[in-house]
């Protein structure tokens, strides 16, 4: 049985979307973020040493990291036309976006999110960093 541990307003929406696209049966467990710091609630942190969403379990397996979960689902249940064949240009593009999402794009997004939060607490602080 597949279980998705879904944290509100998080990357785990990608996995929820993929499970729906693949037409797989799964259990969905919802978790909230803490009001004061937006971190995952305490009981989410007990599920895995990283305590980061998404998390997906399948039987005895507990899998973390969006890209690893995506590849696990496609490898285990068949890609159903969602992953281009190896060796094709389309697969190179698929791999690019799969890795760029976490390797490049989210880093920039997260940095911007954090800097904006700092700036809300200490208006003008970003001008000191010349960003
Ligand atoms: N590279 C990881 C990033 C995981 C991550 O940072 N998840 C965020 C949600 S988008 C999280 O769990 N934040 C809550 C927390 O750190 O307590 C992935 O793609 O799975």
CSV table of C-alpha atoms and ligand atoms in Angstrom, one decimal:
chain,number,residue,atom,x,y,z
A,1,UNK,CA,0.0,0.0,0.0
A,2,UNK,CA,1.3,3.4,-1.0
A,3,UNK,CA,1.0,6.2,1.5
A,4,UNK,CA,1.8,9.9,0.8
A,5,UNK,CA,2.7,12.0,3.8
A,6,UNK,CA,1.5,15.3,2.5
A,7,UNK,CA,2.6,18.6,4.0
A,8,UNK,CA,0.4,21.6,3.3
A,9,UNK,CA,1.8,24.1,0.8
A,10,UNK,CA,4.7,22.0,-0.1
A,11,UNK,CA,6.5,20.1,-2.8
A,12,UNK,CA,4.5,17.0,-1.9
A,13,UNK,CA,1.7,18.3,-4.2
A,14,UNK,CA,4.0,17.1,-7.1
A,15,UNK,CA,3.7,13.6,-5.8
A,16,UNK,CA,0.0,13.8,-5.3
A,17,UNK,CA,-0.3,15.0,-8.9
A,18,UNK,CA,1.9,12.1,-10.2
A,19,UNK,CA,-0.1,9.5,-8.2
A,20,UNK,CA,-3.3,10.8,-9.8
A,21,UNK,CA,-1.7,10.9,-13.3
A,22,UNK,CA,-0.6,7.3,-12.8
A,23,UNK,CA,-4.0,6.2,-11.5
A,24,UNK,CA,-2.5,4.5,-8.5
A,25,UNK,CA,-4.3,3.7,-5.3
A,26,UNK,CA,-2.9,5.4,-2.3
A,27,UNK,CA,-3.6,6.6,1.2
A,28,UNK,CA,-3.1,10.4,1.8
A,29,UNK,CA,-2.1,11.6,5.2
A,30,UNK,CA,-2.3,15.4,5.7
A,31,UNK,CA,0.2,17.3,7.9
A,32,UNK,CA,0.1,21.0,8.8
A,33,UNK,CA,2.9,23.6,9.1
A,34,UNK,CA,3.6,25.3,12.4
A,35,UNK,CA,2.1,28.8,12.6
A,36,UNK,CA,5.1,30.5,14.0
A,37,UNK,CA,7.8,29.3,11.7
A,38,UNK,CA,6.1,27.4,8.8
A,39,UNK,CA,8.1,24.2,9.6
A,40,UNK,CA,6.4,20.8,9.4
A,41,UNK,CA,4.4,19.9,12.6
A,42,UNK,CA,6.3,17.8,15.1
A,43,UNK,CA,4.7,14.4,14.3
A,44,UNK,CA,5.8,14.8,10.7
A,45,UNK,CA,9.4,15.1,11.9
A,46,UNK,CA,9.2,11.7,13.5
A,47,UNK,CA,8.5,9.9,10.2
A,48,UNK,CA,12.0,10.2,8.7
A,49,UNK,CA,15.4,11.5,9.8
A,50,UNK,CA,15.2,14.4,7.4
A,51,UNK,CA,11.7,15.4,8.4
A,52,UNK,CA,11.1,16.9,4.9
A,53,UNK,CA,8.1,16.6,2.6
A,54,UNK,CA,7.4,14.8,0.5
A,55,UNK,CA,7.6,11.4,2.1
A,56,UNK,CA,6.2,8.3,0.5
A,57,UNK,CA,6.0,4.8,2.0
A,58,UNK,CA,5.2,1.6,0.0
A,59,UNK,CA,5.0,-1.4,2.3
A,60,UNK,CA,8.2,-1.4,4.4
A,61,UNK,CA,9.9,1.2,2.3
A,62,UNK,CA,10.0,4.9,3.3
A,63,UNK,CA,11.3,7.1,0.5
A,64,UNK,CA,12.3,10.8,0.7
A,65,UNK,CA,13.3,13.4,-1.9
A,66,UNK,CA,10.9,14.4,-4.7
A,67,UNK,CA,13.0,13.2,-7.6
A,68,UNK,CA,13.8,9.8,-5.9
A,69,UNK,CA,10.0,9.3,-5.2
A,70,UNK,CA,9.1,10.1,-8.8
A,71,UNK,CA,11.7,7.7,-10.2
A,72,UNK,CA,10.6,5.0,-7.7
A,73,UNK,CA,7.0,5.3,-8.7
A,74,UNK,CA,7.8,5.2,-12.4
A,75,UNK,CA,10.3,2.3,-12.0
A,76,UNK,CA,8.0,0.2,-9.8
A,77,UNK,CA,4.6,0.8,-11.4
A,78,UNK,CA,5.5,1.5,-15.0
A,79,UNK,CA,6.0,4.9,-16.4
A,80,UNK,CA,2.7,4.9,-18.3
A,81,UNK,CA,4.1,7.1,-21.0
A,82,UNK,CA,5.1,9.8,-18.6
A,83,UNK,CA,8.9,9.3,-18.9
A,84,UNK,CA,10.5,9.4,-22.4
A,85,UNK,CA,12.6,6.4,-23.5
A,86,UNK,CA,16.3,6.4,-22.5
A,87,UNK,CA,18.7,7.7,-25.1
A,88,UNK,CA,16.2,10.1,-26.7
A,89,UNK,CA,16.4,13.9,-26.7
A,90,UNK,CA,13.1,13.9,-24.9
A,91,UNK,CA,14.6,11.9,-22.0
A,92,UNK,CA,17.5,14.4,-21.8
A,93,UNK,CA,14.9,17.1,-21.4
A,94,UNK,CA,13.0,15.1,-18.9
A,95,UNK,CA,16.2,14.5,-16.8
A,96,UNK,CA,17.1,18.2,-17.1
A,97,UNK,CA,13.8,19.4,-15.6
A,98,UNK,CA,13.7,16.6,-13.0
A,99,UNK,CA,17.1,17.6,-11.6
A,100,UNK,CA,17.0,21.3,-12.3
A,101,UNK,CA,13.8,21.6,-10.2
A,102,UNK,CA,15.6,20.7,-7.0
A,103,UNK,CA,19.3,21.3,-8.0
A,104,UNK,CA,18.9,24.8,-9.3
A,105,UNK,CA,15.4,26.4,-9.4
A,106,UNK,CA,14.2,25.7,-5.8
A,107,UNK,CA,17.5,27.0,-4.4
A,108,UNK,CA,16.8,30.4,-5.9
A,109,UNK,CA,13.2,30.3,-4.9
A,110,UNK,CA,14.0,29.4,-1.3
A,111,UNK,CA,16.7,32.0,-1.1
A,112,UNK,CA,14.2,34.7,-2.3
A,113,UNK,CA,11.6,33.5,0.2
A,114,UNK,CA,14.0,33.7,3.1
A,115,UNK,CA,15.4,37.0,2.1
A,116,UNK,CA,11.9,38.4,1.8
A,117,UNK,CA,11.1,37.1,5.3
A,118,UNK,CA,14.2,38.8,6.7
A,119,UNK,CA,13.3,42.0,4.9
A,120,UNK,CA,9.8,41.9,6.4
A,121,UNK,CA,11.3,41.6,9.9
A,122,UNK,CA,14.1,44.1,9.3
A,123,UNK,CA,13.0,46.4,6.5
A,124,UNK,CA,15.8,47.6,4.3
A,125,UNK,CA,18.3,44.9,5.5
A,126,UNK,CA,18.6,43.6,1.9
A,127,UNK,CA,20.0,46.8,0.8
A,128,UNK,CA,23.0,46.1,3.1
A,129,UNK,CA,23.6,42.9,1.1
A,130,UNK,CA,23.4,44.7,-2.3
A,131,UNK,CA,20.8,42.2,-3.5
B,1,LIG,N1,14.9,18.4,-2.0
B,1,LIG,C1,13.8,18.0,-1.1
B,1,LIG,C2,13.3,19.2,-0.4
B,1,LIG,C3,12.3,18.9,0.8
B,1,LIG,C4,11.8,20.1,1.5
B,1,LIG,O1,12.6,21.0,1.7
B,1,LIG,N2,10.5,20.1,1.8
B,1,LIG,C5,9.9,21.2,2.5
B,1,LIG,C6,8.5,21.5,2.0
B,1,LIG,S1,8.5,22.1,0.3
B,1,LIG,C7,9.7,20.9,4.0
B,1,LIG,O2,9.5,19.7,4.3
B,1,LIG,N3,9.6,21.9,4.8
B,1,LIG,C8,9.1,21.8,6.2
B,1,LIG,C9,10.2,21.7,7.2
B,1,LIG,O3,11.4,21.8,6.8
B,1,LIG,O4,9.9,21.5,8.4
B,1,LIG,C10,12.7,17.3,-1.9
B,1,LIG,O5,12.6,17.6,-3.1
B,1,LIG,O6,12.0,16.4,-1.4
